[in-house]
Amino acid sequence: MEAWYHYVLLIGMGFVVGFINTVAGGGSLIALPVLIFLGLPPSVANGTNRVAIVIQTALATAGFKSKQVSTFPFNLYLGISGLLGAIIGAYIAVDIHGETFNKILAIVMMLVVFIIVFKPKIRLETLHERITGKYLWIGIISFFFFGIYGGFINAGLGFIMILFLHFVNRMTLVRANATKVAVVFLYTLSALLVFALNDKVNWKIGLILAIGNGSGAWLASRVSVDKGDGFIKSFLVIMVSIMAIKLWFFDL
């Protein structure tokens, strides 16, 4: 990567990806092909993308907190569980391509759209969070497995996490988003360490990408709080549909 415009491309693409990842998810389905296009082997692209995700989620968490949206210590419990799972997922990360994998993930994405559009309406004024007792343990166990997938590739996981937190833990979409980014920050740290120890990270490219990711994430965290659940729901439907079409008809 020598041309100056490659750096501009990385930062610009990173900004878009950081915004998408924070409001919904699926940004890695954009970032990974670009990194591979710029000459990185798939495994190195996968590891390098984690540098940007760590910065992105750290700034997104700070952005939500600046708007007084925080789910601590619930997010910490889920994050530690996801962190342990991500270590496993990162170690088994091998081939991130495959037509069958893409089509299965596309079906999952379309199921997400169906749930978002046709889900029973939950009135926000009667929404009582369930983040203790058995629902805490359900979350901890579920996020361990989310962490395995997150450590493996992470692409598209944000959609699933938001819906899980919304329906199982009865969080508003805004608070689910705030929880998601904090959890992803924690488990991505462990995945990044595994990739780094196996020499699968290009730090220069990762840090340049992180400039864009972090900027987009900071803006998205504050916009999503101001706009509320309706904005997030609309954004989710659009992004999940786009990602499903991309996965079905095109390689990752």
Coordinates of N, CA and C in Angstrom, one line a residue:
M1 N 0.9 -1.2 0.0 CA 0.0 0.0 0.0 C 0.9 1.2 0.0
E2 N 1.1 1.8 -1.2 CA 2.0 2.9 -1.3 C 1.3 4.2 -1.7
A3 N 0.3 4.2 -2.5 CA -0.3 5.4 -3.1 C -1.0 6.2 -1.9
W4 N -1.0 7.5 -2.0 CA -1.5 8.4 -1.0 C -3.1 8.2 -0.9
Y5 N -3.7 7.9 -2.0 CA -5.1 7.8 -2.0 C -5.6 6.5 -1.3
H6 N -4.7 5.6 -1.1 CA -5.1 4.4 -0.3 C -5.4 4.8 1.2
Y7 N -4.6 5.7 1.7 CA -4.8 6.2 3.0 C -6.1 7.0 3.2
V8 N -6.4 7.8 2.1 CA -7.7 8.5 2.1 C -8.9 7.5 2.0
L9 N -8.7 6.5 1.2 CA -9.7 5.4 1.1 C -10.0 4.7 2.5
L10 N -8.9 4.4 3.1 CA -9.0 3.7 4.4 C -9.7 4.6 5.5
I11 N -9.4 5.9 5.5 CA -10.0 6.7 6.5 C -11.5 7.0 6.2
G12 N -11.7 7.2 4.9 CA -13.1 7.4 4.5 C -14.0 6.2 4.7
M13 N -13.5 5.1 4.3 CA -14.2 3.8 4.4 C -14.4 3.5 5.9
G14 N -13.3 3.8 6.7 CA -13.4 3.5 8.1 C -14.4 4.4 8.8
F15 N -14.6 5.6 8.4 CA -15.7 6.5 8.9 C -17.0 5.9 8.7
V16 N -17.3 5.4 7.5 CA -18.6 4.8 7.2 C -18.8 3.5 8.0
V17 N -17.7 2.7 8.0 CA -17.8 1.4 8.7 C -18.0 1.7 10.2
G18 N -17.3 2.6 10.8 CA -17.5 2.9 12.2 C -18.9 3.4 12.5
F19 N -19.5 4.2 11.7 CA -20.9 4.6 11.9 C -21.8 3.5 11.8
I20 N -21.7 2.6 10.7 CA -22.6 1.5 10.5 C -22.5 0.5 11.7
N21 N -21.2 0.2 12.1 CA -21.0 -0.8 13.2 C -21.7 -0.3 14.5
T22 N -21.6 1.0 14.7 CA -22.1 1.5 16.0 C -23.7 1.6 16.0
V23 N -24.3 2.0 14.9 CA -25.7 2.1 14.9 C -26.4 0.7 14.7
A24 N -25.7 -0.1 13.9 CA -26.4 -1.4 13.6 C -25.3 -2.5 13.7
G25 N -24.5 -2.7 12.7 CA -23.6 -3.8 12.6 C -23.3 -4.1 11.2
G26 N -22.4 -5.1 10.9 CA -22.1 -5.5 9.6 C -21.0 -4.8 8.8
G27 N -20.4 -3.8 9.5 CA -19.4 -3.0 8.8 C -18.2 -3.8 8.4
S28 N -17.9 -4.8 9.1 CA -16.7 -5.7 8.7 C -16.9 -6.3 7.3
L29 N -18.2 -6.5 6.9 CA -18.4 -7.0 5.6 C -18.1 -6.0 4.5
I30 N -17.8 -4.8 4.9 CA -17.3 -3.7 4.0 C -15.8 -3.6 4.1
A31 N -15.3 -3.6 5.4 CA -13.9 -3.4 5.7 C -13.0 -4.5 5.2
L32 N -13.4 -5.8 5.4 CA -12.6 -6.9 5.0 C -12.3 -6.9 3.5
P33 N -13.3 -6.8 2.6 CA -12.9 -6.8 1.2 C -12.0 -5.7 0.8
V34 N -12.2 -4.5 1.4 CA -11.3 -3.4 1.1 C -9.8 -3.7 1.5
L35 N -9.7 -4.2 2.7 CA -8.3 -4.6 3.2 C -7.7 -5.6 2.3
I36 N -8.5 -6.6 1.9 CA -7.9 -7.6 1.0 C -7.6 -7.0 -0.4
F37 N -8.4 -6.1 -0.9 CA -8.2 -5.4 -2.1 C -6.8 -4.7 -2.1
L38 N -6.5 -4.1 -0.9 CA -5.3 -3.4 -0.7 C -4.1 -4.2 -0.6
G39 N -4.3 -5.6 -0.7 CA -3.1 -6.5 -0.7 C -2.9 -7.3 0.6
L40 N -3.7 -7.2 1.6 CA -3.5 -8.0 2.8 C -4.1 -9.4 2.6
P41 N -3.4 -10.4 3.0 CA -3.9 -11.8 3.0 C -5.2 -11.8 3.9
P42 N -6.2 -12.6 3.6 CA -7.4 -12.6 4.4 C -7.2 -12.7 5.9
S43 N -6.3 -13.6 6.4 CA -6.1 -13.7 7.8 C -5.5 -12.5 8.4
V44 N -4.6 -11.8 7.7 CA -4.1 -10.5 8.1 C -5.1 -9.4 8.1
A45 N -5.9 -9.4 7.1 CA -7.0 -8.4 7.0 C -8.0 -8.6 8.2
N46 N -8.3 -9.9 8.5 CA -9.1 -10.2 9.7 C -8.5 -9.6 11.0
G47 N -7.2 -9.8 11.1 CA -6.6 -9.4 12.4 C -6.4 -7.9 12.4
T48 N -6.1 -7.3 11.2 CA -5.9 -5.8 11.1 C -7.1 -5.1 11.4
N49 N -8.3 -5.6 11.0 CA -9.6 -5.0 11.2 C -9.9 -4.8 12.7
R50 N -9.3 -5.7 13.5 CA -9.6 -5.7 14.9 C -9.0 -4.4 15.6
V51 N -7.9 -3.9 15.0 CA -7.3 -2.7 15.6 C -8.3 -1.6 15.5
A52 N -8.9 -1.4 14.3 CA -9.9 -0.4 14.1 C -11.1 -0.6 15.0
I53 N -11.5 -1.9 15.2 CA -12.7 -2.2 15.9 C -12.5 -1.8 17.4
V54 N -11.3 -2.1 17.9 CA -11.0 -1.7 19.3 C -11.2 -0.2 19.5
I55 N -10.6 0.6 18.6 CA -10.6 2.1 18.8 C -12.1 2.5 18.6
Q56 N -12.7 2.0 17.6 CA -14.1 2.3 17.3 C -15.0 2.1 18.4
T57 N -15.0 0.9 19.1 CA -15.9 0.6 20.2 C -15.5 1.4 21.4
A58 N -14.2 1.7 21.6 CA -13.8 2.5 22.8 C -14.4 3.9 22.7
L59 N -14.4 4.5 21.5 CA -14.9 5.8 21.3 C -16.4 5.8 21.3
A60 N -17.0 4.8 20.7 CA -18.5 4.7 20.8 C -19.0 4.6 22.2
T61 N -18.3 3.8 23.0 CA -18.7 3.6 24.4 C -18.6 5.0 25.1
A62 N -17.5 5.7 24.8 CA -17.3 7.0 25.4 C -18.4 8.0 25.0
G63 N -18.8 7.9 23.7 CA -19.9 8.7 23.1 C -21.2 8.5 23.8
F64 N -21.5 7.2 24.0 CA -22.8 6.9 24.7 C -22.7 7.4 26.1
K65 N -21.6 7.2 26.8 CA -21.5 7.6 28.2 C -21.6 9.1 28.3
S66 N -21.1 9.9 27.3 CA -21.2 11.3 27.3 C -22.7 11.8 27.2
K67 N -23.5 10.9 26.7 CA -25.0 11.1 26.6 C -25.7 10.5 27.8
Q68 N -25.0 10.1 28.8 CA -25.5 9.4 30.0 C -26.2 8.1 29.7
V69 N -25.7 7.4 28.8 CA -26.2 6.0 28.4 C -25.1 5.0 28.8
S70 N -25.3 4.3 29.8 CA -24.4 3.2 30.2 C -25.1 2.1 30.9
T71 N -24.7 0.9 30.7 CA -25.3 -0.3 31.3 C -24.3 -1.1 32.2
F72 N -23.3 -0.4 32.7 CA -22.4 -1.0 33.6 C -23.1 -1.3 34.9
P73 N -22.9 -2.5 35.6 CA -21.8 -3.5 35.2 C -22.3 -4.6 34.3
F74 N -23.6 -4.6 33.9 CA -24.2 -5.6 33.0 C -23.3 -5.9 31.8
N75 N -22.9 -4.7 31.2 CA -22.0 -4.9 30.0 C -20.7 -5.5 30.3
L76 N -20.2 -5.3 31.5 CA -18.9 -5.9 31.9 C -19.0 -7.4 32.0
Y77 N -20.1 -7.9 32.6 CA -20.3 -9.3 32.8 C -20.4 -10.0 31.4
L78 N -21.2 -9.4 30.5 CA -21.3 -10.0 29.1 C -20.0 -9.9 28.4
G79 N -19.3 -8.8 28.6 CA -18.0 -8.5 27.9 C -16.9 -9.6 28.3
I80 N -16.8 -9.9 29.6 CA -15.9 -10.9 30.1 C -16.2 -12.2 29.5
S81 N -17.5 -12.6 29.4 CA -17.9 -13.9 28.9 C -17.6 -13.9 27.4
G82 N -17.9 -12.8 26.7 CA -17.5 -12.7 25.2 C -16.0 -12.8 25.0
L83 N -15.3 -12.2 25.9 CA -13.8 -12.2 25.8 C -13.2 -13.6 25.8
L84 N -13.8 -14.4 26.7 CA -13.3 -15.8 26.8 C -13.6 -16.6 25.5
G85 N -14.9 -16.3 25.0 CA -15.3 -17.0 23.8 C -14.4 -16.5 22.6
A86 N -14.1 -15.2 22.6 CA -13.3 -14.7 21.4 C -11.9 -15.3 21.3
I87 N -11.4 -15.6 22.4 CA -10.0 -16.3 22.4 C -10.1 -17.6 21.6
I88 N -11.2 -18.3 21.9 CA -11.4 -19.6 21.1 C -11.6 -19.3 19.6
G89 N -12.5 -18.3 19.4 CA -12.9 -18.0 18.0 C -11.7 -17.5 17.2
A90 N -10.8 -16.7 17.8 CA -9.7 -16.2 17.1 C -8.7 -17.3 16.8
Y91 N -8.5 -18.3 17.6 CA -7.6 -19.4 17.4 C -8.1 -20.3 16.3
I92 N -9.4 -20.4 16.1 CA -9.9 -21.3 15.0 C -10.2 -20.5 13.7
A93 N -9.9 -19.2 13.8 CA -10.1 -18.4 12.5 C -9.1 -18.8 11.5
V94 N -9.7 -19.4 10.4 CA -8.8 -19.9 9.3 C -9.3 -19.2 8.0
D95 N -10.2 -19.8 7.3 CA -10.6 -19.4 6.0 C -11.9 -18.6 6.2
I96 N -11.9 -17.3 6.0 CA -13.1 -16.5 6.2 C -14.0 -16.4 4.9
H97 N -13.6 -17.1 3.9 CA -14.3 -17.1 2.6 C -15.2 -18.3 2.5
G98 N -15.9 -18.4 1.4 CA -16.7 -19.6 1.2 C -18.1 -19.3 0.8
E99 N -18.6 -19.8 -0.3 CA -19.9 -19.4 -0.8 C -21.0 -19.9 0.1
T100 N -20.8 -21.1 0.6 CA -21.8 -21.7 1.6 C -22.0 -20.9 2.8
F101 N -20.8 -20.5 3.4 CA -20.8 -19.6 4.6 C -21.6 -18.3 4.3
N102 N -21.3 -17.7 3.2 CA -22.0 -16.4 2.8 C -23.5 -16.6 2.7
K103 N -23.9 -17.7 2.1 CA -25.3 -17.8 1.9 C -26.1 -18.1 3.2
I104 N -25.4 -18.9 4.1 CA -26.0 -19.2 5.4 C -26.1 -17.9 6.2
L105 N -25.1 -17.0 6.2 CA -25.1 -15.8 6.9 C -26.2 -14.8 6.3
A106 N -26.3 -14.9 4.9 CA -27.3 -14.1 4.3 C -28.7 -14.4 4.7
I107 N -29.0 -15.7 4.9 CA -30.3 -16.2 5.4 C -30.5 -15.7 6.8
V108 N -29.5 -15.7 7.6 CA -29.6 -15.2 9.0 C -29.9 -13.7 9.0
M109 N -29.3 -13.0 8.1 CA -29.5 -11.6 8.0 C -31.0 -11.3 7.6
M110 N -31.5 -12.0 6.7 CA -32.9 -11.8 6.3 C -33.9 -12.2 7.4
L111 N -33.5 -13.2 8.2 CA -34.3 -13.5 9.4 C -34.4 -12.4 10.4
V112 N -33.2 -11.7 10.5 CA -33.1 -10.5 11.3 C -34.1 -9.4 10.8
V113 N -34.1 -9.2 9.5 CA -35.0 -8.2 8.9 C -36.4 -8.6 9.3
F114 N -36.8 -9.8 9.1 CA -38.1 -10.3 9.4 C -38.5 -10.0 10.8
I115 N -37.6 -10.3 11.7 CA -37.9 -10.1 13.2 C -38.1 -8.6 13.4
I116 N -37.2 -7.8 12.9 CA -37.3 -6.3 13.1 C -38.6 -5.8 12.6
V117 N -39.0 -6.2 11.4 CA -40.2 -5.6 10.8 C -41.5 -6.1 11.4
F118 N -41.5 -7.4 11.7 CA -42.8 -8.1 12.1 C -42.8 -8.4 13.6
K119 N -41.8 -8.0 14.3 CA -41.8 -8.3 15.8 C -43.0 -7.7 16.5
P120 N -43.5 -8.4 17.5 CA -44.5 -7.7 18.3 C -44.0 -6.4 18.9
K121 N -44.9 -5.4 18.9 CA -44.4 -4.1 19.4 C -44.3 -4.1 20.9
I122 N -43.2 -3.6 21.3 CA -42.9 -3.4 22.8 C -43.0 -1.9 23.1
R123 N -44.0 -1.6 23.9 CA -44.2 -0.1 24.2 C -43.0 0.3 25.2
L124 N -42.3 1.3 24.8 CA -41.2 1.8 25.5 C -41.5 2.1 27.0
E125 N -42.7 2.7 27.2 CA -43.1 3.1 28.5 C -43.3 1.9 29.5
T126 N -43.5 0.7 28.9 CA -43.8 -0.5 29.7 C -42.6 -1.4 29.6
L127 N -41.5 -0.9 29.1 CA -40.3 -1.8 28.9 C -39.5 -1.8 30.2
H128 N -39.4 -3.0 30.8 CA -38.7 -3.1 32.0 C -37.5 -4.1 31.8
E129 N -36.3 -3.6 32.0 CA -35.1 -4.3 31.7 C -35.0 -5.6 32.5
R130 N -34.5 -6.6 31.9 CA -34.3 -7.9 32.7 C -32.8 -8.2 32.6
I131 N -32.0 -7.7 33.5 CA -30.6 -7.8 33.5 C -30.0 -8.4 34.7
T132 N -30.9 -9.1 35.5 CA -30.4 -9.7 36.7 C -31.0 -11.1 36.8
G133 N -30.5 -11.9 37.8 CA -31.1 -13.3 37.9 C -30.8 -14.2 36.7
K134 N -31.8 -14.9 36.3 CA -31.7 -15.9 35.2 C -31.4 -15.2 33.9
Y135 N -31.9 -14.0 33.7 CA -31.7 -13.3 32.5 C -30.2 -12.8 32.3
L136 N -29.6 -12.5 33.5 CA -28.2 -12.2 33.4 C -27.4 -13.4 33.0
W137 N -27.7 -14.6 33.6 CA -27.0 -15.8 33.2 C -27.3 -16.3 31.8
I138 N -28.5 -16.1 31.3 CA -28.8 -16.4 29.9 C -27.9 -15.5 29.0
G139 N -27.8 -14.2 29.4 CA -26.9 -13.3 28.6 C -25.4 -13.7 28.7
I140 N -25.0 -14.1 29.8 CA -23.6 -14.5 30.0 C -23.2 -15.7 29.1
I141 N -24.1 -16.7 29.2 CA -23.9 -17.9 28.4 C -24.0 -17.6 26.9
S142 N -25.0 -16.9 26.5 CA -25.2 -16.6 25.1 C -24.0 -15.8 24.5
F143 N -23.5 -14.8 25.3 CA -22.4 -13.9 24.8 C -21.1 -14.7 24.8
F144 N -21.0 -15.8 25.5 CA -19.8 -16.6 25.3 C -19.7 -17.1 23.9
F145 N -20.9 -17.6 23.4 CA -20.9 -18.2 22.1 C -20.9 -17.0 21.0
F146 N -21.5 -15.9 21.3 CA -21.3 -14.7 20.4 C -19.8 -14.4 20.3
G147 N -19.1 -14.5 21.4 CA -17.7 -14.2 21.5 C -16.9 -15.1 20.6
I148 N -17.3 -16.4 20.5 CA -16.5 -17.3 19.7 C -16.7 -16.9 18.2
Y149 N -17.9 -16.5 17.8 CA -18.1 -16.0 16.4 C -17.4 -14.7 16.2
G150 N -17.5 -13.8 17.2 CA -16.8 -12.5 17.1 C -15.3 -12.6 17.0
G151 N -14.7 -13.6 17.7 CA -13.3 -13.8 17.6 C -12.9 -14.4 16.3
F152 N -13.8 -15.2 15.7 CA -13.6 -15.8 14.4 C -13.6 -14.8 13.2
I153 N -14.7 -14.0 13.1 CA -14.8 -13.0 12.0 C -15.5 -11.8 12.4
N154 N -16.5 -11.9 13.3 CA -17.2 -10.7 13.8 C -18.3 -10.1 12.9
A155 N -18.2 -10.4 11.6 CA -19.0 -9.7 10.6 C -20.5 -10.1 10.8
G156 N -21.3 -9.1 11.0 CA -22.8 -9.2 11.1 C -23.3 -9.5 12.5
L157 N -22.3 -9.7 13.4 CA -22.8 -10.1 14.8 C -23.5 -9.0 15.5
G158 N -23.2 -7.7 15.2 CA -23.9 -6.6 15.9 C -25.4 -6.7 15.8
F159 N -25.9 -7.1 14.6 CA -27.3 -7.2 14.4 C -28.0 -8.2 15.4
I160 N -27.3 -9.3 15.6 CA -27.8 -10.4 16.4 C -27.8 -9.9 17.9
M161 N -26.7 -9.3 18.3 CA -26.5 -8.8 19.7 C -27.6 -7.8 20.0
I162 N -27.9 -6.9 19.1 CA -28.9 -5.8 19.4 C -30.2 -6.5 19.6
L163 N -30.6 -7.4 18.7 CA -31.9 -8.0 18.9 C -32.0 -8.9 20.1
F164 N -30.9 -9.6 20.5 CA -30.9 -10.4 21.7 C -31.2 -9.5 22.9
L165 N -30.4 -8.4 23.0 CA -30.5 -7.6 24.2 C -31.9 -6.9 24.2
H166 N -32.5 -6.6 23.0 CA -33.8 -6.0 23.0 C -34.9 -6.9 23.4
F167 N -34.9 -8.2 22.9 CA -36.0 -9.1 23.2 C -35.8 -9.9 24.4
V168 N -34.6 -10.3 24.7 CA -34.4 -11.2 25.9 C -34.2 -10.3 27.1
N169 N -33.4 -9.3 27.0 CA -33.1 -8.4 28.2 C -34.0 -7.2 28.3
R170 N -34.9 -7.0 27.2 CA -35.9 -6.0 27.2 C -35.3 -4.6 27.3
M171 N -34.1 -4.4 26.6 CA -33.5 -3.1 26.6 C -34.1 -2.3 25.4
T172 N -34.1 -1.0 25.5 CA -34.4 -0.1 24.3 C -33.2 -0.3 23.3
L173 N -33.5 0.0 22.1 CA -32.4 -0.2 21.1 C -31.2 0.7 21.4
V174 N -31.4 1.8 21.9 CA -30.3 2.7 22.3 C -29.5 2.1 23.3
R175 N -30.1 1.6 24.4 CA -29.3 1.0 25.5 C -28.7 -0.4 25.0
A176 N -29.4 -1.1 24.1 CA -28.8 -2.3 23.6 C -27.6 -2.0 22.8
N177 N -27.6 -0.9 22.0 CA -26.4 -0.5 21.3 C -25.3 -0.1 22.2
A178 N -25.6 0.6 23.2 CA -24.5 1.0 24.2 C -23.9 -0.2 24.8
T179 N -24.7 -1.2 25.1 CA -24.2 -2.4 25.7 C -23.3 -3.2 24.7
K180 N -23.8 -3.2 23.4 CA -23.1 -4.0 22.4 C -21.7 -3.4 22.2
V181 N -21.6 -2.1 22.0 CA -20.2 -1.6 21.7 C -19.3 -1.8 22.9
A182 N -19.7 -1.8 24.1 CA -18.9 -2.0 25.2 C -18.4 -3.5 25.3
V183 N -19.3 -4.4 25.0 CA -19.0 -5.8 24.9 C -18.0 -6.1 23.8
V184 N -18.3 -5.6 22.6 CA -17.4 -5.8 21.5 C -16.0 -5.3 21.8
F185 N -15.9 -4.1 22.5 CA -14.6 -3.6 22.9 C -13.8 -4.6 23.7
L186 N -14.5 -5.2 24.7 CA -13.8 -6.1 25.6 C -13.3 -7.4 24.8
Y187 N -14.3 -8.0 24.1 CA -13.9 -9.3 23.4 C -12.9 -9.1 22.3
T188 N -13.0 -7.9 21.6 CA -12.0 -7.7 20.5 C -10.6 -7.5 21.0
L189 N -10.4 -7.0 22.2 CA -9.1 -6.9 22.8 C -8.4 -8.3 22.8
S190 N -9.2 -9.3 23.3 CA -8.6 -10.7 23.4 C -8.3 -11.2 22.0
A191 N -9.3 -11.0 21.0 CA -9.1 -11.5 19.7 C -7.8 -10.8 19.0
L192 N -7.7 -9.5 19.2 CA -6.6 -8.8 18.7 C -5.3 -9.3 19.2
L193 N -5.2 -9.7 20.5 CA -4.0 -10.2 21.1 C -3.6 -11.5 20.4
V194 N -4.6 -12.4 20.2 CA -4.3 -13.7 19.5 C -3.8 -13.5 18.1
F195 N -4.4 -12.6 17.4 CA -4.0 -12.3 16.0 C -2.6 -11.7 16.0
A196 N -2.3 -10.8 17.0 CA -1.0 -10.2 17.1 C 0.1 -11.2 17.4
L197 N -0.2 -12.1 18.3 CA 0.8 -13.1 18.7 C 1.1 -14.0 17.6
N198 N 0.2 -14.2 16.7 CA 0.4 -15.0 15.5 C 0.8 -14.2 14.3
D199 N 1.2 -13.0 14.5 CA 1.8 -12.1 13.4 C 0.8 -11.9 12.3
K200 N -0.5 -11.7 12.7 CA -1.6 -11.5 11.7 C -2.2 -10.1 11.7
V201 N -1.4 -9.1 12.1 CA -1.8 -7.7 12.2 C -0.9 -6.8 11.5
N202 N -1.4 -6.0 10.6 CA -0.6 -4.9 10.0 C -1.0 -3.6 10.8
W203 N -0.1 -3.3 11.7 CA -0.4 -2.2 12.7 C -0.6 -0.8 12.0
K204 N 0.2 -0.6 11.0 CA 0.2 0.7 10.3 C -1.2 0.9 9.6
I205 N -1.6 -0.1 8.8 CA -2.9 0.0 8.2 C -4.0 0.0 9.2
G206 N -3.9 -0.8 10.2 CA -5.0 -0.9 11.2 C -5.2 0.5 12.0
L207 N -4.1 1.1 12.3 CA -4.2 2.4 13.0 C -4.8 3.5 12.1
I208 N -4.4 3.5 10.8 CA -4.9 4.5 9.8 C -6.4 4.2 9.7
L209 N -6.8 3.0 9.5 CA -8.3 2.6 9.5 C -9.0 3.1 10.7
A210 N -8.3 3.0 11.9 CA -8.9 3.3 13.1 C -9.3 4.8 13.2
I211 N -8.6 5.6 12.5 CA -8.9 7.1 12.5 C -10.3 7.3 12.0
G212 N -10.6 6.6 10.9 CA -11.9 6.7 10.3 C -13.0 6.0 11.2
N213 N -12.7 4.8 11.6 CA -13.6 4.0 12.4 C -14.0 4.8 13.7
G214 N -13.0 5.3 14.4 CA -13.2 6.0 15.6 C -14.1 7.2 15.4
S215 N -13.8 8.0 14.4 CA -14.6 9.2 14.1 C -16.0 8.9 13.8
G216 N -16.3 7.9 13.0 CA -17.6 7.5 12.6 C -18.4 7.0 13.8
A217 N -17.7 6.2 14.7 CA -18.3 5.6 15.9 C -18.7 6.7 16.9
W218 N -17.9 7.7 17.1 CA -18.2 8.8 18.0 C -19.4 9.5 17.6
L219 N -19.5 9.9 16.3 CA -20.6 10.6 15.8 C -21.9 9.7 15.9
A220 N -21.8 8.4 15.5 CA -23.0 7.5 15.5 C -23.5 7.3 16.9
S221 N -22.7 7.2 17.9 CA -23.1 7.0 19.2 C -24.0 8.2 19.7
R222 N -23.6 9.3 19.4 CA -24.3 10.5 19.9 C -25.6 10.7 19.0
V223 N -25.5 10.5 17.7 CA -26.7 10.7 16.9 C -27.7 9.7 17.2
S224 N -27.4 8.4 17.5 CA -28.3 7.4 17.8 C -29.1 7.7 19.1
V225 N -28.4 8.3 20.1 CA -29.1 8.7 21.3 C -30.1 9.8 21.0
D226 N -29.7 10.8 20.2 CA -30.5 11.9 19.9 C -31.7 11.5 19.1
K227 N -31.5 10.6 18.2 CA -32.6 10.2 17.2 C -33.5 9.1 17.8
G228 N -33.0 8.3 18.7 CA -33.8 7.3 19.4 C -34.0 6.0 18.7
D229 N -34.9 5.2 19.2 CA -35.1 3.8 18.7 C -35.6 3.7 17.3
G230 N -36.4 4.7 16.9 CA -37.0 4.7 15.5 C -35.9 4.8 14.5
F231 N -34.9 5.6 14.7 CA -33.8 5.8 13.8 C -33.0 4.5 13.7
I232 N -32.7 3.9 14.9 CA -31.9 2.7 14.9 C -32.6 1.5 14.2
K233 N -34.0 1.4 14.4 CA -34.7 0.4 13.7 C -34.7 0.5 12.2
S234 N -34.9 1.7 11.7 CA -34.8 2.0 10.3 C -33.5 1.6 9.7
F235 N -32.4 2.1 10.4 CA -31.0 1.8 10.0 C -30.7 0.3 10.0
L236 N -31.2 -0.4 11.0 CA -31.0 -1.8 11.0 C -31.6 -2.5 9.8
V237 N -32.9 -2.2 9.5 CA -33.6 -2.8 8.4 C -32.8 -2.6 7.1
I238 N -32.4 -1.4 6.8 CA -31.7 -1.0 5.6 C -30.4 -1.8 5.5
M239 N -29.6 -1.7 6.6 CA -28.2 -2.3 6.6 C -28.3 -3.8 6.5
V240 N -29.2 -4.5 7.3 CA -29.3 -5.9 7.2 C -29.7 -6.4 5.8
S241 N -30.6 -5.7 5.2 CA -31.0 -6.0 3.8 C -29.9 -5.9 2.8
I242 N -29.1 -4.9 2.9 CA -28.0 -4.7 2.0 C -27.0 -5.8 2.2
M243 N -26.7 -6.1 3.5 CA -25.6 -7.1 3.8 C -26.1 -8.5 3.3
A244 N -27.4 -8.8 3.5 CA -27.9 -10.1 3.1 C -27.8 -10.2 1.5
I245 N -28.1 -9.2 0.8 CA -28.0 -9.2 -0.7 C -26.5 -9.4 -1.1
K246 N -25.7 -8.7 -0.4 CA -24.2 -8.8 -0.7 C -23.7 -10.2 -0.5
L247 N -24.1 -10.7 0.7 CA -23.6 -12.1 1.0 C -24.1 -13.1 0.1
W248 N -25.4 -13.0 -0.4 CA -26.0 -14.0 -1.2 C -25.4 -14.0 -2.6
F249 N -25.2 -12.8 -3.2 CA -24.8 -12.7 -4.6 C -23.3 -12.5 -4.8
F250 N -22.6 -12.0 -3.8 CA -21.2 -11.7 -3.9 C -20.4 -12.4 -2.8
D251 N -19.1 -12.7 -3.1 CA -18.2 -13.2 -2.1 C -17.9 -12.1 -1.1
L252 N -17.5 -12.6 0.1 CA -17.2 -11.6 1.2 C -16.0 -10.8 0.8

